[in-house]
PDB file of C-alpha atoms in Angstrom:
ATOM      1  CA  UNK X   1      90.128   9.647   6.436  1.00 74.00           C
ATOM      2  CA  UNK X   2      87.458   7.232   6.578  1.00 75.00           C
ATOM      3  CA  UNK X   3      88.732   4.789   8.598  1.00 76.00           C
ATOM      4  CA  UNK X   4      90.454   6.880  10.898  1.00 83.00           C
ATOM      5  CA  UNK X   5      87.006   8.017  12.068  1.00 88.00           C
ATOM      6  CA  UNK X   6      86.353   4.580  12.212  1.00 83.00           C
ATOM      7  CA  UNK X   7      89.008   3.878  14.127  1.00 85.00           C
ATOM      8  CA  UNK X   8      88.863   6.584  16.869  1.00 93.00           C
ATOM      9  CA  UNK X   9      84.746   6.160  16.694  1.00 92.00           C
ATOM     10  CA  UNK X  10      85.177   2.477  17.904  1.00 90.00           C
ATOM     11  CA  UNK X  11      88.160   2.991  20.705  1.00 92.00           C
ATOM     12  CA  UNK X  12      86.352   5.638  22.404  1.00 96.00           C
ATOM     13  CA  UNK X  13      82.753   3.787  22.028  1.00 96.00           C
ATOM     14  CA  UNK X  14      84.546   0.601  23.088  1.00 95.00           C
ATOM     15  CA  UNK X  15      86.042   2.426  25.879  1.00 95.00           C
ATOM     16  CA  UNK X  16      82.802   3.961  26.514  1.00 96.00           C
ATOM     17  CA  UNK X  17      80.826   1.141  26.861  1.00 96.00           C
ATOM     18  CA  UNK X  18      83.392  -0.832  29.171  1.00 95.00           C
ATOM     19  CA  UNK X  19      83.080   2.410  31.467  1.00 95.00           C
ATOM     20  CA  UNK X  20      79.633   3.144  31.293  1.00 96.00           C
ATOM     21  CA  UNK X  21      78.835  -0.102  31.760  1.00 97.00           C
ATOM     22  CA  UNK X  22      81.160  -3.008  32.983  1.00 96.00           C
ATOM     23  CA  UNK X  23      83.013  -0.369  35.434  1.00 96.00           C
ATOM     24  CA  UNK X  24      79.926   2.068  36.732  1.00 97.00           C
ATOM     25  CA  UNK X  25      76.908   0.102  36.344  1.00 97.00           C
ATOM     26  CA  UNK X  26      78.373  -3.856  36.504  1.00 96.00           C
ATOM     27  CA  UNK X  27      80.726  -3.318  39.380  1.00 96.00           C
ATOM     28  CA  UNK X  28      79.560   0.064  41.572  1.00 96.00           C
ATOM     29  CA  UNK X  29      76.251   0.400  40.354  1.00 94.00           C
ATOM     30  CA  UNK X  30      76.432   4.155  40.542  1.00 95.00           C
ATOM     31  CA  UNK X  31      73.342   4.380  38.883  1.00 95.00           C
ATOM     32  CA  UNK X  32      69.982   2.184  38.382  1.00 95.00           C
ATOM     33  CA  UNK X  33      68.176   2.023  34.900  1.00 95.00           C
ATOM     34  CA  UNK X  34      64.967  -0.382  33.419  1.00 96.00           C
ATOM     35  CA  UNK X  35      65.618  -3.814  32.309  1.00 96.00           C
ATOM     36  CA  UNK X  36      65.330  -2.499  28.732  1.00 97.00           C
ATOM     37  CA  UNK X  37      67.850  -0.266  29.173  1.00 97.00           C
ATOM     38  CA  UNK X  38      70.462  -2.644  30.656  1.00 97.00           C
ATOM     39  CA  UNK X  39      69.768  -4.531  27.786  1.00 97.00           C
ATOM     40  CA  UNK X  40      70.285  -1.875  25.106  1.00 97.00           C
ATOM     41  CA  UNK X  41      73.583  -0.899  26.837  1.00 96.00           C
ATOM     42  CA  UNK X  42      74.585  -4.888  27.431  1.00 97.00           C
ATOM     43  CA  UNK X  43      73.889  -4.953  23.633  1.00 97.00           C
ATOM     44  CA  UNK X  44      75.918  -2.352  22.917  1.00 96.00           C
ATOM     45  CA  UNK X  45      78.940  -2.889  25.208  1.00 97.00           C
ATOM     46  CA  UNK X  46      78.986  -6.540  23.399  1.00 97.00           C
ATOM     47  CA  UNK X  47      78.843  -4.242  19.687  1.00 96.00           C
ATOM     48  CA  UNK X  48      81.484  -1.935  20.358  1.00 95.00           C
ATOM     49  CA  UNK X  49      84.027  -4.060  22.203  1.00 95.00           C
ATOM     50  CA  UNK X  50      83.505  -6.852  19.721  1.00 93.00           C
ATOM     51  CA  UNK X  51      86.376  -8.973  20.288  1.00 93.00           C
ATOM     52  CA  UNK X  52      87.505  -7.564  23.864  1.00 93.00           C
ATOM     53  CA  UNK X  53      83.810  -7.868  25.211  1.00 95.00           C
ATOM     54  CA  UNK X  54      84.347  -8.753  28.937  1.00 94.00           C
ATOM     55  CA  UNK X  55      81.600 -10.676  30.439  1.00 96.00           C
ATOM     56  CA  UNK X  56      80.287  -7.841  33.194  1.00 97.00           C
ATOM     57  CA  UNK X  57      79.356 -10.624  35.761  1.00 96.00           C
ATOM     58  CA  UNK X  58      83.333 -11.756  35.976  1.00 96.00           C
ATOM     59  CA  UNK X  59      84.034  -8.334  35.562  1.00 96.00           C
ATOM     60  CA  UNK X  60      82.213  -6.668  37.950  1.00 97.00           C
ATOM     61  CA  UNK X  61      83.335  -9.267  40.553  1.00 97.00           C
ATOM     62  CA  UNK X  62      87.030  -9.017  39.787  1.00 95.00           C
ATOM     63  CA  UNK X  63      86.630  -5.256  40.285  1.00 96.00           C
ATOM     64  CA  UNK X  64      85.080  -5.592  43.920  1.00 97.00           C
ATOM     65  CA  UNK X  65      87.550  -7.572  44.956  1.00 96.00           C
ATOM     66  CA  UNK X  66      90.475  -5.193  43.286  1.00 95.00           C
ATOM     67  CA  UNK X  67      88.656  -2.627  45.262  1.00 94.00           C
ATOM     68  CA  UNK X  68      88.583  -4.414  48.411  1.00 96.00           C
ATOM     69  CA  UNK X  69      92.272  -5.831  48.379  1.00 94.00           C
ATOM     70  CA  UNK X  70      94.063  -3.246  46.476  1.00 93.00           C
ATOM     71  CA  UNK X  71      97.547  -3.469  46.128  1.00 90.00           C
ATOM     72  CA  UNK X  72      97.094  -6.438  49.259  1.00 90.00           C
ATOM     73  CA  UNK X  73      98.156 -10.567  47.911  1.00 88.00           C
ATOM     74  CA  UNK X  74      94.512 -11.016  47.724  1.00 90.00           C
ATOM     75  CA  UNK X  75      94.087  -8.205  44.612  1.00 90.00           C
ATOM     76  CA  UNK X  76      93.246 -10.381  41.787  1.00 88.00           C
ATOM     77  CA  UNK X  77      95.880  -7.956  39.633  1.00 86.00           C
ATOM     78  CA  UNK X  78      98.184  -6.177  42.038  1.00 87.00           C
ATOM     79  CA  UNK X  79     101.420  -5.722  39.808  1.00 87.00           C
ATOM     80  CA  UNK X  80     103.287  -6.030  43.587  1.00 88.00           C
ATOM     81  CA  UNK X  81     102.468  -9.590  43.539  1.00 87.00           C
ATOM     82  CA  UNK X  82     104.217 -10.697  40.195  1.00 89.00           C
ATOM     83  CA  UNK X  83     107.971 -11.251  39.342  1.00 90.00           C
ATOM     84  CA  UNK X  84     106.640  -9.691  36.408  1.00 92.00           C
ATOM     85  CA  UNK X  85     103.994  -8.091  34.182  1.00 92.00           C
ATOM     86  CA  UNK X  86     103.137 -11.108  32.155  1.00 94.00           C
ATOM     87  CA  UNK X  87     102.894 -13.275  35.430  1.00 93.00           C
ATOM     88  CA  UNK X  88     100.208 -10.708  36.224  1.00 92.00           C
ATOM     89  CA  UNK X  89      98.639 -10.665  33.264  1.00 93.00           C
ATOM     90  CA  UNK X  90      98.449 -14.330  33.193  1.00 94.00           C
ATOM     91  CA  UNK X  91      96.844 -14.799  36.228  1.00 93.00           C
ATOM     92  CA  UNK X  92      94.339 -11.972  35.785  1.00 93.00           C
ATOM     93  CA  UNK X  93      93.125 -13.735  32.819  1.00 93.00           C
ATOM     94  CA  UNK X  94      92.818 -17.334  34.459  1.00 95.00           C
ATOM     95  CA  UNK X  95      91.078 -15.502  37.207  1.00 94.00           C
ATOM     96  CA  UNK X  96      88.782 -13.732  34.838  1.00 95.00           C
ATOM     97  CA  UNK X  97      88.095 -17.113  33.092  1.00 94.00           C
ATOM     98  CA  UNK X  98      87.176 -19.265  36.477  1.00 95.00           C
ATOM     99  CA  UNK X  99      84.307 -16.203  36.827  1.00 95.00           C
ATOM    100  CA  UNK X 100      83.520 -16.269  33.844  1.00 94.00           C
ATOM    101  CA  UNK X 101      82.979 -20.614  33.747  1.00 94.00           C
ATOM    102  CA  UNK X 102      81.462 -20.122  37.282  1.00 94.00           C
ATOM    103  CA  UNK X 103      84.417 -22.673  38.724  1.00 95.00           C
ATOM    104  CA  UNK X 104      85.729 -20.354  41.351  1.00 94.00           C
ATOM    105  CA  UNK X 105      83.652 -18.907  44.110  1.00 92.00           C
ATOM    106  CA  UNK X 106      84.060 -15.413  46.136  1.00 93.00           C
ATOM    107  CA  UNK X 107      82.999 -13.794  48.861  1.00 94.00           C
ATOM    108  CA  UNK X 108      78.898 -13.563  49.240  1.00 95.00           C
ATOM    109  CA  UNK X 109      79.718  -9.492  49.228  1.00 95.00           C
ATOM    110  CA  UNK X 110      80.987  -9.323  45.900  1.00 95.00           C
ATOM    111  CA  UNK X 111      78.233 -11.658  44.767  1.00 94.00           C
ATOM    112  CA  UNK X 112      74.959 -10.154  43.056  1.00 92.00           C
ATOM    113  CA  UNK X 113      73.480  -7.238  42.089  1.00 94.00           C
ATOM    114  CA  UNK X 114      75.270  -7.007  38.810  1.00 95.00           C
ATOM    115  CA  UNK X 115      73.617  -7.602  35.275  1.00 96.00           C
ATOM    116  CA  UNK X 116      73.802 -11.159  33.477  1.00 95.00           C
ATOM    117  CA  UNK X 117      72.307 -12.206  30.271  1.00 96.00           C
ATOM    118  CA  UNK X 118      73.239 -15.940  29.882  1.00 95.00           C
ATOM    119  CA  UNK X 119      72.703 -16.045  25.972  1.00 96.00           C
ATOM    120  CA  UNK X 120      74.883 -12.517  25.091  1.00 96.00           C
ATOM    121  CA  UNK X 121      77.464 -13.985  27.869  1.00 95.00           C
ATOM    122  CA  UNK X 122      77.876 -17.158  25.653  1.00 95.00           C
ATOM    123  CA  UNK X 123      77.984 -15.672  22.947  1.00 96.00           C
ATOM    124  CA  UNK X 124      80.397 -12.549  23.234  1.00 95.00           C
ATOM    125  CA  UNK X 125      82.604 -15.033  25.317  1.00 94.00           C
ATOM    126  CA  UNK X 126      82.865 -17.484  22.626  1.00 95.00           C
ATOM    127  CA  UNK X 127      85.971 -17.554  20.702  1.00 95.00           C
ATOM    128  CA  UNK X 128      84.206 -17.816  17.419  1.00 97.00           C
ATOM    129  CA  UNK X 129      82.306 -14.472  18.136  1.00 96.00           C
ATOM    130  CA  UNK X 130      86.000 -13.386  18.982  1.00 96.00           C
ATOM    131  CA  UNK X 131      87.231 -14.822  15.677  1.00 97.00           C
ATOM    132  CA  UNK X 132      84.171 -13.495  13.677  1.00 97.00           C
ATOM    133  CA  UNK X 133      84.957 -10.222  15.161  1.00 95.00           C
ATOM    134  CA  UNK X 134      88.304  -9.745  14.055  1.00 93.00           C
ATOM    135  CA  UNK X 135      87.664 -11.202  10.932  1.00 95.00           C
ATOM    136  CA  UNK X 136      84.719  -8.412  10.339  1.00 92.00           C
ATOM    137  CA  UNK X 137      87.542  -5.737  11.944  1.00 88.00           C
ATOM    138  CA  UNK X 138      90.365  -7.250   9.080  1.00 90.00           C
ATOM    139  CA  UNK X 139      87.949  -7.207   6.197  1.00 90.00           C
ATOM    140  CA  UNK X 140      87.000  -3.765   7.035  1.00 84.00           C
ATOM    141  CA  UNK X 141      90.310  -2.441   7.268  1.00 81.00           C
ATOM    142  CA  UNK X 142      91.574  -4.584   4.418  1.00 85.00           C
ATOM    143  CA  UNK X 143      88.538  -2.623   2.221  1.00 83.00           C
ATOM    144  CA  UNK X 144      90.019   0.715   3.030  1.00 76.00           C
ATOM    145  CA  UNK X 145      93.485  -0.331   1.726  1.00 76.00           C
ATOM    146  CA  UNK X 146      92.360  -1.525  -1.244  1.00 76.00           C
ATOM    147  CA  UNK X 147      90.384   0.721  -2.553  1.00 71.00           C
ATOM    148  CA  UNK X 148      93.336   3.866  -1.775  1.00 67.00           C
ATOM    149  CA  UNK X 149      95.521   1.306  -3.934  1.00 69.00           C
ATOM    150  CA  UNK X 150      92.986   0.858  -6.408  1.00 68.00           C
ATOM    151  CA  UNK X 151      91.180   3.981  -6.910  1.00 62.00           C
ATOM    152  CA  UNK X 152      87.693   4.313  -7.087  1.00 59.00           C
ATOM    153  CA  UNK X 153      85.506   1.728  -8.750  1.00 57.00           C
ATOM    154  CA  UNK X 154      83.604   3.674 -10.975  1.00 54.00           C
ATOM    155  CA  UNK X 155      85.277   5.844 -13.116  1.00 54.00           C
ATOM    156  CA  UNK X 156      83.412   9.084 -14.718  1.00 54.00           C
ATOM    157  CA  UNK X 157      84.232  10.161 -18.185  1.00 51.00           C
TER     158      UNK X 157
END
């Protein structure tokens, strides 16, 4: 039961954060909050989304320009563009990445005004964090499993 909790716990915080955060804060900036606090919730977003953290700088960007050209040829992930899904996928992700390296520019009105924290952005873009992540994820699951095979460890009597 244990790690169904855990399982539900850490979709909807991951989910969560990547609202909260990436989508309302990052990109619209629906609300305004200390540096601390950006911090605490940068932190967290990078906790809870683990290996799917999304860098809110190339995030936030991406999602002013979906905003701007929805559903036009410039939407960075209009599905009307694409022979296919995967195309789309594809592209959103090499689009994502030239943000994210700083090798493609945009237009100054999607520029700014969004939160960046060089050292957590290296870090929770890194694909050893990614690695590490799912490793810690595995391990954790893997623990579960074993111990409803294996009973519990100490045994009373």
């Amino acid at each position: 039961m244990i790690i169904l909790i855990f399982f539900i716990a850490h979709w909807f915080l991951s989910l969560f954060f990547q609202t909260f955060f990436q989508h309302r804060y990052a990109s619209h900036r629906m609300f305004t909050t200390s540096k601390f606090w950006e911090r605490v919730f940068y932190i967290m977003a990078y906790l809870c989304e683990g290996a799917s953290f999304l860098n809110p700088r190339a995030y936030a960007i991406m999602h002013r320009e979906h905003h701007a050209y929805s559903d036009t040829a410039k939407d960075p992930h209009s599905p009307h563009f694409f022979p296919d899904i995967f195309q789309m996928m594809k592209y959103t992700v090499k689009t994502f990445g030239d943000y994210l390296q700083k090798t493609r520019n945009t237009e100054e009105r999607f520029k700014g005004n969004y939160p960046e924290w060089p050292f957590i952005d290296r870090i929770g873009s890194s694909i050893l964090s990614r690695l590490l992540f799912g490793a810690a994820y595995t391990c954790y699951r893997s623990f579960f499993i074993f111990i409803r095979q294996t009973g519990p460890f100490i045994r009373t009597g």
